[in-house]
PDB file of C-alpha atoms in Angstrom:
ATOM      1  CA  MET A   1      94.260 124.352  98.455  1.00 40.00           C
ATOM      2  CA  VAL A   2      94.211 127.756  95.656  1.00 38.00           C
ATOM      3  CA  MET A   3      96.164 127.772  92.909  1.00 43.00           C
ATOM      4  CA  GLU A   4      98.600 131.103  92.636  1.00 41.00           C
ATOM      5  CA  LYS A   5     100.094 130.331  89.191  1.00 43.00           C
ATOM      6  CA  GLU A   6      98.879 133.258  86.845  1.00 45.00           C
ATOM      7  CA  ARG A   7      97.881 131.747  83.681  1.00 42.00           C
ATOM      8  CA  GLY A   8     101.189 132.358  80.882  1.00 47.00           C
ATOM      9  CA  VAL A   9     100.708 131.174  76.856  1.00 59.00           C
ATOM     10  CA  SER A  10     103.724 129.423  77.114  1.00 63.00           C
ATOM     11  CA  PRO A  11     105.396 127.142  78.349  1.00 89.00           C
ATOM     12  CA  ARG A  12     102.615 125.128  79.560  1.00 96.00           C
ATOM     13  CA  GLU A  13     102.713 123.137  82.685  1.00 97.00           C
ATOM     14  CA  VAL A  14     101.380 119.650  81.873  1.00 97.00           C
ATOM     15  CA  LEU A  15     101.437 116.832  84.241  1.00 97.00           C
ATOM     16  CA  VAL A  16     101.218 113.397  82.352  1.00 97.00           C
ATOM     17  CA  ILE A  17      99.843 109.905  84.200  1.00 96.00           C
ATOM     18  CA  GLY A  18     101.060 107.109  82.936  1.00 91.00           C
ATOM     19  CA  GLY A  19     102.065 108.009  79.297  1.00 78.00           C
ATOM     20  CA  ASN A  20     105.401 105.819  78.670  1.00 80.00           C
ATOM     21  CA  ARG A  21     103.873 103.992  76.184  1.00 82.00           C
ATOM     22  CA  TYR A  22     102.390 104.141  72.879  1.00 88.00           C
ATOM     23  CA  PHE A  23     100.174 106.868  72.227  1.00 89.00           C
ATOM     24  CA  GLY A  24     100.790 108.522  75.520  1.00 89.00           C
ATOM     25  CA  LYS A  25     104.740 108.967  74.934  1.00 92.00           C
ATOM     26  CA  ARG A  26     104.192 110.313  71.778  1.00 94.00           C
ATOM     27  CA  LEU A  27     101.812 112.773  73.282  1.00 96.00           C
ATOM     28  CA  ILE A  28     104.957 113.421  75.230  1.00 95.00           C
ATOM     29  CA  ALA A  29     107.234 114.445  72.672  1.00 94.00           C
ATOM     30  CA  ARG A  30     104.747 116.572  71.085  1.00 96.00           C
ATOM     31  CA  LEU A  31     104.420 118.596  74.363  1.00 97.00           C
ATOM     32  CA  LEU A  32     108.095 118.875  74.374  1.00 96.00           C
ATOM     33  CA  ALA A  33     108.291 119.573  70.992  1.00 96.00           C
ATOM     34  CA  ALA A  34     106.375 122.389  71.438  1.00 96.00           C
ATOM     35  CA  GLY A  35     108.173 124.030  74.638  1.00 96.00           C
ATOM     36  CA  ASP A  36     105.929 122.666  77.411  1.00 97.00           C
ATOM     37  CA  ARG A  37     107.347 122.005  80.853  1.00 97.00           C
ATOM     38  CA  VAL A  38     106.097 118.306  81.460  1.00 96.00           C
ATOM     39  CA  THR A  39     106.219 116.114  84.738  1.00 96.00           C
ATOM     40  CA  VAL A  40     105.393 112.758  83.874  1.00 96.00           C
ATOM     41  CA  LEU A  41     104.057 110.405  87.280  1.00 95.00           C
ATOM     42  CA  ASN A  42     104.307 106.977  87.371  1.00 93.00           C
ATOM     43  CA  ARG A  43     105.088 103.980  89.275  1.00 89.00           C
ATOM     44  CA  GLY A  44     108.750 104.164  88.301  1.00 83.00           C
ATOM     45  CA  SER A  45     108.741 100.615  86.422  1.00 78.00           C
ATOM     46  CA  SER A  46     110.102 102.742  83.676  1.00 80.00           C
ATOM     47  CA  ALA A  47     111.785 106.351  83.103  1.00 82.00           C
ATOM     48  CA  PRO A  48     109.604 108.390  81.451  1.00 84.00           C
ATOM     49  CA  PRO A  49     111.558 110.058  77.987  1.00 85.00           C
ATOM     50  CA  PRO A  50     114.497 112.973  78.541  1.00 90.00           C
ATOM     51  CA  GLY A  51     113.428 115.988  79.121  1.00 93.00           C
ATOM     52  CA  THR A  52     110.919 115.260  81.333  1.00 95.00           C
ATOM     53  CA  THR A  53     110.376 115.383  85.156  1.00 95.00           C
ATOM     54  CA  HIS A  54     109.913 112.234  86.678  1.00 95.00           C
ATOM     55  CA  LEU A  55     107.763 111.805  89.885  1.00 95.00           C
ATOM     56  CA  THR A  56     107.030 108.201  91.612  1.00 95.00           C
ATOM     57  CA  ALA A  57     103.754 107.200  92.991  1.00 94.00           C
ATOM     58  CA  ASP A  58     101.148 104.861  93.244  1.00 93.00           C
ATOM     59  CA  ARG A  59      98.213 106.853  91.775  1.00 92.00           C
ATOM     60  CA  ASP A  60      96.144 104.205  93.714  1.00 94.00           C
ATOM     61  CA  ASP A  61      97.609 105.364  97.560  1.00 95.00           C
ATOM     62  CA  GLU A  62      96.312 109.395  98.333  1.00 96.00           C
ATOM     63  CA  ASN A  63      99.134 110.009 100.805  1.00 96.00           C
ATOM     64  CA  SER A  64     101.558 109.403  98.272  1.00 94.00           C
ATOM     65  CA  LEU A  65     100.176 111.218  95.780  1.00 96.00           C
ATOM     66  CA  ASN A  66      99.856 114.195  97.972  1.00 96.00           C
ATOM     67  CA  SER A  67     103.184 113.752  99.576  1.00 96.00           C
ATOM     68  CA  VAL A  68     105.166 113.528  96.215  1.00 96.00           C
ATOM     69  CA  LEU A  69     102.995 116.354  93.965  1.00 97.00           C
ATOM     70  CA  GLY A  70     103.574 118.595  96.825  1.00 95.00           C
ATOM     71  CA  SER A  71     102.984 122.891  96.314  1.00 95.00           C
ATOM     72  CA  ARG A  72     103.291 121.925  92.475  1.00 96.00           C
ATOM     73  CA  VAL A  73     100.197 123.288  90.468  1.00 97.00           C
ATOM     74  CA  PHE A  74      99.793 122.442  86.607  1.00 98.00           C
ATOM     75  CA  ASP A  75      97.777 124.377  83.712  1.00 97.00           C
ATOM     76  CA  VAL A  76      96.637 120.524  82.316  1.00 98.00           C
ATOM     77  CA  VAL A  77      96.845 117.083  83.849  1.00 98.00           C
ATOM     78  CA  VAL A  78      96.658 114.607  81.085  1.00 98.00           C
ATOM     79  CA  ASP A  79      95.327 111.423  82.738  1.00 97.00           C
ATOM     80  CA  GLN A  80      96.370 108.180  80.827  1.00 95.00           C
ATOM     81  CA  VAL A  81      95.556 105.146  83.387  1.00 94.00           C
ATOM     82  CA  CYS A  82      92.338 106.463  84.957  1.00 96.00           C
ATOM     83  CA  TYR A  83      90.372 103.382  85.043  1.00 96.00           C
ATOM     84  CA  THR A  84      88.316 102.807  87.836  1.00 97.00           C
ATOM     85  CA  PRO A  85      85.957 105.057  89.578  1.00 97.00           C
ATOM     86  CA  ARG A  86      88.069 104.796  93.044  1.00 97.00           C
ATOM     87  CA  GLN A  87      90.879 106.233  90.915  1.00 97.00           C
ATOM     88  CA  ALA A  88      89.280 109.156  89.557  1.00 97.00           C
ATOM     89  CA  ALA A  89      87.546 109.785  93.112  1.00 97.00           C
ATOM     90  CA  ILE A  90      90.842 109.839  94.239  1.00 97.00           C
ATOM     91  CA  ALA A  91      91.898 112.286  91.297  1.00 97.00           C
ATOM     92  CA  ARG A  92      89.545 114.732  91.839  1.00 96.00           C
ATOM     93  CA  ARG A  93      90.261 115.118  95.553  1.00 96.00           C
ATOM     94  CA  VAL A  94      94.049 115.309  95.095  1.00 97.00           C
ATOM     95  CA  PHE A  95      93.722 117.934  91.745  1.00 97.00           C
ATOM     96  CA  ALA A  96      91.355 120.062  93.217  1.00 95.00           C
ATOM     97  CA  GLY A  97      93.367 123.845  93.191  1.00 94.00           C
ATOM     98  CA  ARG A  98      96.546 121.855  91.573  1.00 96.00           C
ATOM     99  CA  THR A  99      95.066 122.241  87.783  1.00 97.00           C
ATOM    100  CA  ARG A 100      92.797 124.418  85.350  1.00 96.00           C
ATOM    101  CA  ARG A 101      92.251 121.724  83.480  1.00 96.00           C
ATOM    102  CA  TYR A 102      91.629 117.760  83.402  1.00 97.00           C
ATOM    103  CA  LEU A 103      91.924 115.435  80.397  1.00 97.00           C
ATOM    104  CA  MET A 104      91.001 111.831  80.928  1.00 97.00           C
ATOM    105  CA  THR A 105      91.752 109.482  78.482  1.00 97.00           C
ATOM    106  CA  SER A 106      88.604 107.626  77.711  1.00 97.00           C
ATOM    107  CA  THR A 107      87.584 104.504  75.110  1.00 97.00           C
ATOM    108  CA  VAL A 108      84.868 103.799  73.202  1.00 96.00           C
ATOM    109  CA  GLU A 109      84.379 100.283  74.863  1.00 94.00           C
ATOM    110  CA  VAL A 110      81.724 103.193  77.310  1.00 96.00           C
ATOM    111  CA  TYR A 111      79.590 102.501  74.676  1.00 95.00           C
ATOM    112  CA  GLU A 112      79.606  98.694  75.335  1.00 90.00           C
ATOM    113  CA  TYR A 113      75.400  98.966  76.271  1.00 89.00           C
ATOM    114  CA  GLU A 114      74.614 101.098  73.236  1.00 84.00           C
ATOM    115  CA  ASP A 115      73.484  98.251  70.138  1.00 78.00           C
ATOM    116  CA  THR A 116      72.765 100.695  67.931  1.00 79.00           C
ATOM    117  CA  ILE A 117      73.662 100.874  63.566  1.00 80.00           C
ATOM    118  CA  ALA A 118      73.890 104.596  63.779  1.00 84.00           C
ATOM    119  CA  ARG A 119      77.518 106.146  65.321  1.00 92.00           C
ATOM    120  CA  VAL A 120      77.240 106.844  68.669  1.00 94.00           C
ATOM    121  CA  ARG A 121      77.610 110.410  69.934  1.00 96.00           C
ATOM    122  CA  GLU A 122      78.867 111.906  73.326  1.00 97.00           C
ATOM    123  CA  THR A 123      75.380 112.473  74.346  1.00 95.00           C
ATOM    124  CA  ASP A 124      74.689 108.859  74.714  1.00 95.00           C
ATOM    125  CA  VAL A 125      76.415 108.259  77.451  1.00 96.00           C
ATOM    126  CA  ASP A 126      76.202 111.402  79.715  1.00 96.00           C
ATOM    127  CA  PRO A 127      78.464 110.899  82.652  1.00 96.00           C
ATOM    128  CA  PRO A 128      76.282 112.656  85.602  1.00 95.00           C
ATOM    129  CA  SER A 129      73.468 110.218  84.572  1.00 95.00           C
ATOM    130  CA  VAL A 130      75.837 107.219  85.367  1.00 96.00           C
ATOM    131  CA  PRO A 131      75.809 105.035  88.544  1.00 96.00           C
ATOM    132  CA  VAL A 132      78.549 104.844  90.204  1.00 97.00           C
ATOM    133  CA  ASP A 133      79.410 101.641  92.147  1.00 97.00           C
ATOM    134  CA  LEU A 134      82.840 102.667  94.417  1.00 95.00           C
ATOM    135  CA  GLN A 135      82.265  98.949  96.520  1.00 95.00           C
ATOM    136  CA  LEU A 136      82.940  97.070  93.702  1.00 96.00           C
ATOM    137  CA  PRO A 137      86.299  95.129  93.309  1.00 97.00           C
ATOM    138  CA  TRP A 138      87.616  97.307  90.921  1.00 96.00           C
ATOM    139  CA  ASN A 139      91.339  96.190  92.444  1.00 93.00           C
ATOM    140  CA  GLU A 140      90.918  92.611  91.541  1.00 95.00           C
ATOM    141  CA  LEU A 141      92.496  92.602  87.750  1.00 93.00           C
ATOM    142  CA  GLU A 142      90.235  89.648  86.968  1.00 95.00           C
ATOM    143  CA  PHE A 143      87.028  91.568  87.677  1.00 96.00           C
ATOM    144  CA  LEU A 144      88.949  95.068  86.091  1.00 94.00           C
ATOM    145  CA  ASP A 145      89.560  93.700  82.347  1.00 93.00           C
ATOM    146  CA  ALA A 146      86.519  92.069  82.535  1.00 94.00           C
ATOM    147  CA  HIS A 147      84.463  95.462  82.817  1.00 96.00           C
ATOM    148  CA  TYR A 148      87.143  97.848  81.294  1.00 95.00           C
ATOM    149  CA  GLY A 149      84.599  99.716  79.704  1.00 95.00           C
ATOM    150  CA  GLU A 150      82.176  99.952  82.961  1.00 97.00           C
ATOM    151  CA  GLY A 151      85.233 101.384  84.837  1.00 97.00           C
ATOM    152  CA  LYS A 152      85.741 104.097  82.340  1.00 98.00           C
ATOM    153  CA  ARG A 153      81.832 105.361  82.173  1.00 97.00           C
ATOM    154  CA  GLN A 154      81.951 105.362  85.708  1.00 98.00           C
ATOM    155  CA  ALA A 155      85.481 107.100  85.956  1.00 98.00           C
ATOM    156  CA  GLU A 156      84.123 110.050  83.886  1.00 98.00           C
ATOM    157  CA  ALA A 157      81.130 110.069  86.077  1.00 97.00           C
ATOM    158  CA  VAL A 158      82.900 110.561  89.414  1.00 97.00           C
ATOM    159  CA  PHE A 159      84.781 113.960  87.109  1.00 96.00           C
ATOM    160  CA  ALA A 160      81.120 114.765  85.789  1.00 95.00           C
ATOM    161  CA  ALA A 161      79.736 114.960  89.969  1.00 93.00           C
ATOM    162  CA  GLU A 162      80.636 118.128  91.405  1.00 80.00           C
ATOM    163  CA  PRO A 163      83.536 118.326  89.356  1.00 80.00           C
ATOM    164  CA  ALA A 164      86.574 120.043  91.187  1.00 88.00           C
ATOM    165  CA  PHE A 165      87.800 121.756  87.798  1.00 94.00           C
ATOM    166  CA  PRO A 166      87.498 121.926  83.831  1.00 96.00           C
ATOM    167  CA  TRP A 167      87.609 118.133  82.698  1.00 97.00           C
ATOM    168  CA  ALA A 168      86.995 116.514  79.546  1.00 97.00           C
ATOM    169  CA  ALA A 169      86.891 112.763  78.689  1.00 98.00           C
ATOM    170  CA  VAL A 170      88.594 111.679  75.259  1.00 98.00           C
ATOM    171  CA  ARG A 171      87.050 108.537  73.864  1.00 98.00           C
ATOM    172  CA  VAL A 172      89.099 106.791  72.087  1.00 97.00           C
ATOM    173  CA  ALA A 173      88.458 104.460  69.110  1.00 97.00           C
ATOM    174  CA  HIS A 174      90.538 101.477  68.963  1.00 95.00           C
ATOM    175  CA  VAL A 175      93.917 102.515  68.163  1.00 96.00           C
ATOM    176  CA  LEU A 176      95.932 100.725  65.154  1.00 96.00           C
ATOM    177  CA  GLY A 177      99.632 101.441  64.158  1.00 95.00           C
ATOM    178  CA  GLY A 178     102.872 101.600  65.324  1.00 92.00           C
ATOM    179  CA  ASP A 179     106.112  99.427  65.733  1.00 89.00           C
ATOM    180  CA  ASP A 180     105.455  98.997  69.810  1.00 87.00           C
ATOM    181  CA  ASP A 181     102.019  98.256  69.016  1.00 89.00           C
ATOM    182  CA  PHE A 182     101.759  96.354  72.564  1.00 86.00           C
ATOM    183  CA  THR A 183      98.156  94.590  71.916  1.00 88.00           C
ATOM    184  CA  GLY A 184      99.579  91.612  69.280  1.00 90.00           C
ATOM    185  CA  ARG A 185      96.088  91.899  68.053  1.00 93.00           C
ATOM    186  CA  LEU A 186      97.369  92.589  64.057  1.00 94.00           C
ATOM    187  CA  ALA A 187     100.086  90.517  64.812  1.00 92.00           C
ATOM    188  CA  ASP A 188      97.323  87.313  65.306  1.00 93.00           C
ATOM    189  CA  PHE A 189      95.839  87.708  62.060  1.00 94.00           C
ATOM    190  CA  ALA A 190      99.286  87.769  60.094  1.00 94.00           C
ATOM    191  CA  ASP A 191     100.292  84.496  61.752  1.00 93.00           C
ATOM    192  CA  ARG A 192      97.027  83.278  60.899  1.00 94.00           C
ATOM    193  CA  ILE A 193      97.357  84.213  57.842  1.00 95.00           C
ATOM    194  CA  ARG A 194     100.537  82.576  57.235  1.00 93.00           C
ATOM    195  CA  THR A 195      99.697  79.244  59.004  1.00 92.00           C
ATOM    196  CA  GLY A 196      96.399  78.993  57.094  1.00 92.00           C
ATOM    197  CA  GLU A 197      94.249  79.407  60.381  1.00 94.00           C
ATOM    198  CA  PRO A 198      90.743  80.805  60.422  1.00 95.00           C
ATOM    199  CA  ILE A 199      89.784  84.086  61.478  1.00 95.00           C
ATOM    200  CA  VAL A 200      86.758  83.520  63.771  1.00 95.00           C
ATOM    201  CA  VAL A 201      84.247  86.253  63.301  1.00 95.00           C
ATOM    202  CA  PRO A 202      80.787  86.522  64.021  1.00 94.00           C
ATOM    203  CA  THR A 203      78.206  85.428  61.521  1.00 94.00           C
ATOM    204  CA  VAL A 204      76.655  89.137  61.805  1.00 92.00           C
ATOM    205  CA  ASN A 205      80.036  91.019  61.825  1.00 93.00           C
ATOM    206  CA  HIS A 206      79.841  94.580  61.986  1.00 93.00           C
ATOM    207  CA  PRO A 207      82.371  97.472  61.271  1.00 94.00           C
ATOM    208  CA  ALA A 208      83.948  99.850  63.708  1.00 95.00           C
ATOM    209  CA  THR A 209      85.659 103.416  63.622  1.00 96.00           C
ATOM    210  CA  TYR A 210      89.699 103.056  64.273  1.00 97.00           C
ATOM    211  CA  ILE A 211      92.132 105.549  65.031  1.00 97.00           C
ATOM    212  CA  TYR A 212      95.725 105.802  63.489  1.00 97.00           C
ATOM    213  CA  VAL A 213      98.307 106.137  66.528  1.00 95.00           C
ATOM    214  CA  GLU A 214     100.035 109.456  65.268  1.00 97.00           C
ATOM    215  CA  GLU A 215      96.588 110.824  64.976  1.00 97.00           C
ATOM    216  CA  ILE A 216      95.286 110.438  68.751  1.00 97.00           C
ATOM    217  CA  ALA A 217      98.432 111.232  69.790  1.00 96.00           C
ATOM    218  CA  ASP A 218      97.722 114.676  67.784  1.00 97.00           C
ATOM    219  CA  PHE A 219      94.481 115.021  69.495  1.00 98.00           C
ATOM    220  CA  LEU A 220      95.354 114.590  72.764  1.00 97.00           C
ATOM    221  CA  PHE A 221      98.233 117.235  72.638  1.00 97.00           C
ATOM    222  CA  TRP A 222      95.270 119.547  70.303  1.00 98.00           C
ATOM    223  CA  ALA A 223      93.095 118.913  73.783  1.00 98.00           C
ATOM    224  CA  VAL A 224      95.652 120.130  76.154  1.00 97.00           C
ATOM    225  CA  GLY A 225      95.272 123.653  74.083  1.00 96.00           C
ATOM    226  CA  GLN A 226      91.559 123.834  73.926  1.00 97.00           C
ATOM    227  CA  ASP A 227      89.130 124.558  76.982  1.00 95.00           C
ATOM    228  CA  PHE A 228      86.070 122.299  75.912  1.00 97.00           C
ATOM    229  CA  THR A 229      84.649 119.912  78.746  1.00 97.00           C
ATOM    230  CA  GLY A 230      82.663 116.934  78.715  1.00 97.00           C
ATOM    231  CA  PRO A 231      83.329 113.856  76.707  1.00 98.00           C
ATOM    232  CA  ILE A 232      84.558 113.721  73.080  1.00 98.00           C
ATOM    233  CA  ASN A 233      84.787 111.432  69.848  1.00 98.00           C
ATOM    234  CA  ALA A 234      88.578 110.862  68.875  1.00 98.00           C
ATOM    235  CA  ALA A 235      87.904 108.484  65.800  1.00 98.00           C
ATOM    236  CA  SER A 236      89.440 109.310  61.974  1.00 98.00           C
ATOM    237  CA  HIS A 237      86.927 109.509  59.264  1.00 98.00           C
ATOM    238  CA  GLY A 238      85.475 106.340  57.950  1.00 96.00           C
ATOM    239  CA  THR A 239      84.997 102.815  59.147  1.00 96.00           C
ATOM    240  CA  LEU A 240      86.740  99.231  58.828  1.00 96.00           C
ATOM    241  CA  THR A 241      85.431  95.942  58.238  1.00 95.00           C
ATOM    242  CA  THR A 242      87.404  92.586  59.504  1.00 96.00           C
ATOM    243  CA  ARG A 243      87.871  91.494  55.947  1.00 95.00           C
ATOM    244  CA  GLN A 244      89.748  94.893  55.126  1.00 96.00           C
ATOM    245  CA  LEU A 245      91.884  95.213  58.604  1.00 96.00           C
ATOM    246  CA  CYS A 246      92.967  91.550  57.186  1.00 96.00           C
ATOM    247  CA  GLU A 247      93.556  91.810  53.993  1.00 95.00           C
ATOM    248  CA  ALA A 248      96.236  94.551  54.413  1.00 95.00           C
ATOM    249  CA  VAL A 249      97.672  92.336  56.715  1.00 96.00           C
ATOM    250  CA  ALA A 250      97.527  89.600  54.080  1.00 95.00           C
ATOM    251  CA  ALA A 251      99.486  92.713  51.639  1.00 93.00           C
ATOM    252  CA  HIS A 252     102.614  91.645  54.040  1.00 92.00           C
ATOM    253  CA  VAL A 253     102.377  87.755  54.247  1.00 92.00           C
ATOM    254  CA  PRO A 254     103.774  86.100  51.123  1.00 90.00           C
ATOM    255  CA  GLY A 255     101.498  83.694  49.847  1.00 86.00           C
ATOM    256  CA  GLY A 256      99.161  83.814  52.807  1.00 84.00           C
ATOM    257  CA  GLU A 257      95.555  83.491  52.332  1.00 89.00           C
ATOM    258  CA  VAL A 258      92.798  85.014  54.671  1.00 93.00           C
ATOM    259  CA  VAL A 259      90.315  82.591  55.744  1.00 94.00           C
ATOM    260  CA  PHE A 260      87.085  83.193  57.644  1.00 94.00           C
ATOM    261  CA  GLN A 261      85.164  80.969  59.845  1.00 94.00           C
ATOM    262  CA  GLU A 262      81.536  82.245  61.458  1.00 94.00           C
ATOM    263  CA  ALA A 263      80.611  81.552  64.761  1.00 93.00           C
ATOM    264  CA  GLU A 264      77.283  82.795  66.273  1.00 90.00           C
ATOM    265  CA  VAL A 265      78.475  82.300  69.861  1.00 87.00           C
ATOM    266  CA  GLY A 266      81.510  82.478  71.600  1.00 89.00           C
ATOM    267  CA  GLU A 267      85.061  84.078  71.333  1.00 90.00           C
ATOM    268  CA  VAL A 268      85.951  85.633  68.004  1.00 92.00           C
ATOM    269  CA  SER A 269      88.813  86.949  66.564  1.00 93.00           C
ATOM    270  CA  PRO A 270      90.291  90.834  67.450  1.00 91.00           C
ATOM    271  CA  PHE A 271      88.283  93.715  65.906  1.00 94.00           C
ATOM    272  CA  SER A 272      85.230  90.941  65.082  1.00 94.00           C
ATOM    273  CA  PHE A 273      82.462  92.657  66.726  1.00 92.00           C
ATOM    274  CA  ARG A 274      78.748  91.592  67.163  1.00 90.00           C
ATOM    275  CA  ARG A 275      77.673  94.540  67.816  1.00 89.00           C
ATOM    276  CA  PHE A 276      78.311  98.203  65.528  1.00 88.00           C
ATOM    277  CA  TYR A 277      81.426 100.222  67.369  1.00 87.00           C
ATOM    278  CA  GLY A 278      81.043 103.607  65.075  1.00 93.00           C
ATOM    279  CA  MET A 279      81.670 106.514  66.952  1.00 96.00           C
ATOM    280  CA  ASP A 280      80.449 110.021  65.299  1.00 97.00           C
ATOM    281  CA  ASN A 281      83.396 112.805  65.744  1.00 98.00           C
ATOM    282  CA  SER A 282      81.431 115.625  64.372  1.00 98.00           C
ATOM    283  CA  ARG A 283      81.843 117.746  67.523  1.00 98.00           C
ATOM    284  CA  ALA A 284      85.363 117.343  67.681  1.00 98.00           C
ATOM    285  CA  VAL A 285      85.427 118.970  63.526  1.00 98.00           C
ATOM    286  CA  ARG A 286      83.222 121.581  65.210  1.00 98.00           C
ATOM    287  CA  LEU A 287      85.662 122.304  67.406  1.00 98.00           C
ATOM    288  CA  GLY A 288      88.370 122.389  65.038  1.00 97.00           C
ATOM    289  CA  PHE A 289      90.211 119.329  64.884  1.00 98.00           C
ATOM    290  CA  THR A 290      91.077 117.940  61.301  1.00 97.00           C
ATOM    291  CA  PHE A 291      90.627 113.607  61.285  1.00 98.00           C
ATOM    292  CA  GLY A 292      92.197 111.650  58.606  1.00 97.00           C
ATOM    293  CA  ASN A 293      90.400 108.902  57.130  1.00 98.00           C
ATOM    294  CA  ALA A 294      91.160 105.273  58.042  1.00 97.00           C
ATOM    295  CA  ARG A 295      91.443 103.415  55.039  1.00 96.00           C
ATOM    296  CA  GLN A 296      93.895 106.228  54.140  1.00 97.00           C
ATOM    297  CA  TRP A 297      96.476 105.308  56.868  1.00 97.00           C
ATOM    298  CA  LEU A 298      95.346 101.401  57.346  1.00 97.00           C
ATOM    299  CA  GLY A 299      98.385 100.191  55.112  1.00 95.00           C
ATOM    300  CA  ARG A 300     101.166 102.298  56.773  1.00 95.00           C
ATOM    301  CA  ALA A 301      99.856 101.437  60.122  1.00 96.00           C
ATOM    302  CA  VAL A 302      99.661  97.942  59.258  1.00 96.00           C
ATOM    303  CA  ALA A 303     103.861  97.740  57.580  1.00 95.00           C
ATOM    304  CA  GLU A 304     104.730  99.635  60.868  1.00 94.00           C
ATOM    305  CA  THR A 305     102.845  96.975  63.814  1.00 94.00           C
ATOM    306  CA  LEU A 306     104.642  94.612  61.461  1.00 92.00           C
ATOM    307  CA  GLY A 307     108.018  95.944  61.104  1.00 84.00           C
ATOM    308  CA  GLN A 308     107.927  95.901  57.749  1.00 69.00           C
ATOM    309  CA  VAL A 309     108.117 100.241  57.277  1.00 58.00           C
ATOM    310  CA  ASN A 310     111.476 101.039  54.794  1.00 56.00           C
TER     311      ASN A 310
END
């Protein structure tokens, strides 16, 4: 299929795959506010925001995708829910000739094997060098949950191999903020602080980089209008420790006390890390994006998540 649509400055035709919750819906709101024509593709379990065109298909079903897309073409595709190399392989075939740019939301977890005290750069995980195994049980939820970072690594590798269109992968730091945070991680801290239950951390507990929910929506909106390719790290300036996170939560729990319990092995509390999860964001800064500082937005992010914003 050959694209016949001439490039225009505005409005852009943007397809968002997934994106009905958290920072995805914030991205859609920004696109609509900018006058872009937004199409949302999902399985139909929830309606997209008003003002968008809704397509319903199973992204794992190549025939279904081809059928529902028909002759539609897009300036940019933003893929919020590509978790496996199989999904990436289907997308690469389906969207060849249908888009001028493909933007995949990836994760800091792609660096799960890069154990270092230095902030990881995009080049530390080079997609073309990542082995791909399409035969692994990627359709099994338990396997996928246990191999989340690996699934993203291999998905990036599929897009990088004989790319069918210009593509980029936004490696997103741990996201905080919003009254619609569905992860429950900060709420877990609040419950433990309220009851005096200990927060279990590794004996050596490393800090990590984070990004505010509104900031990652801003970043993705910015990235839609750029032309860079390959992976790019998205993280606010500065790092946060488990203690800093818990102290910010404790400020919203009257009478609560933060109690830590160290563990050399075994399961630990959310946002507690036996290795350093810090990302270098200098590539994005060089390209023109301005990040905030995590310590400056942390208080608001916690208040939003705990439902205590006035």
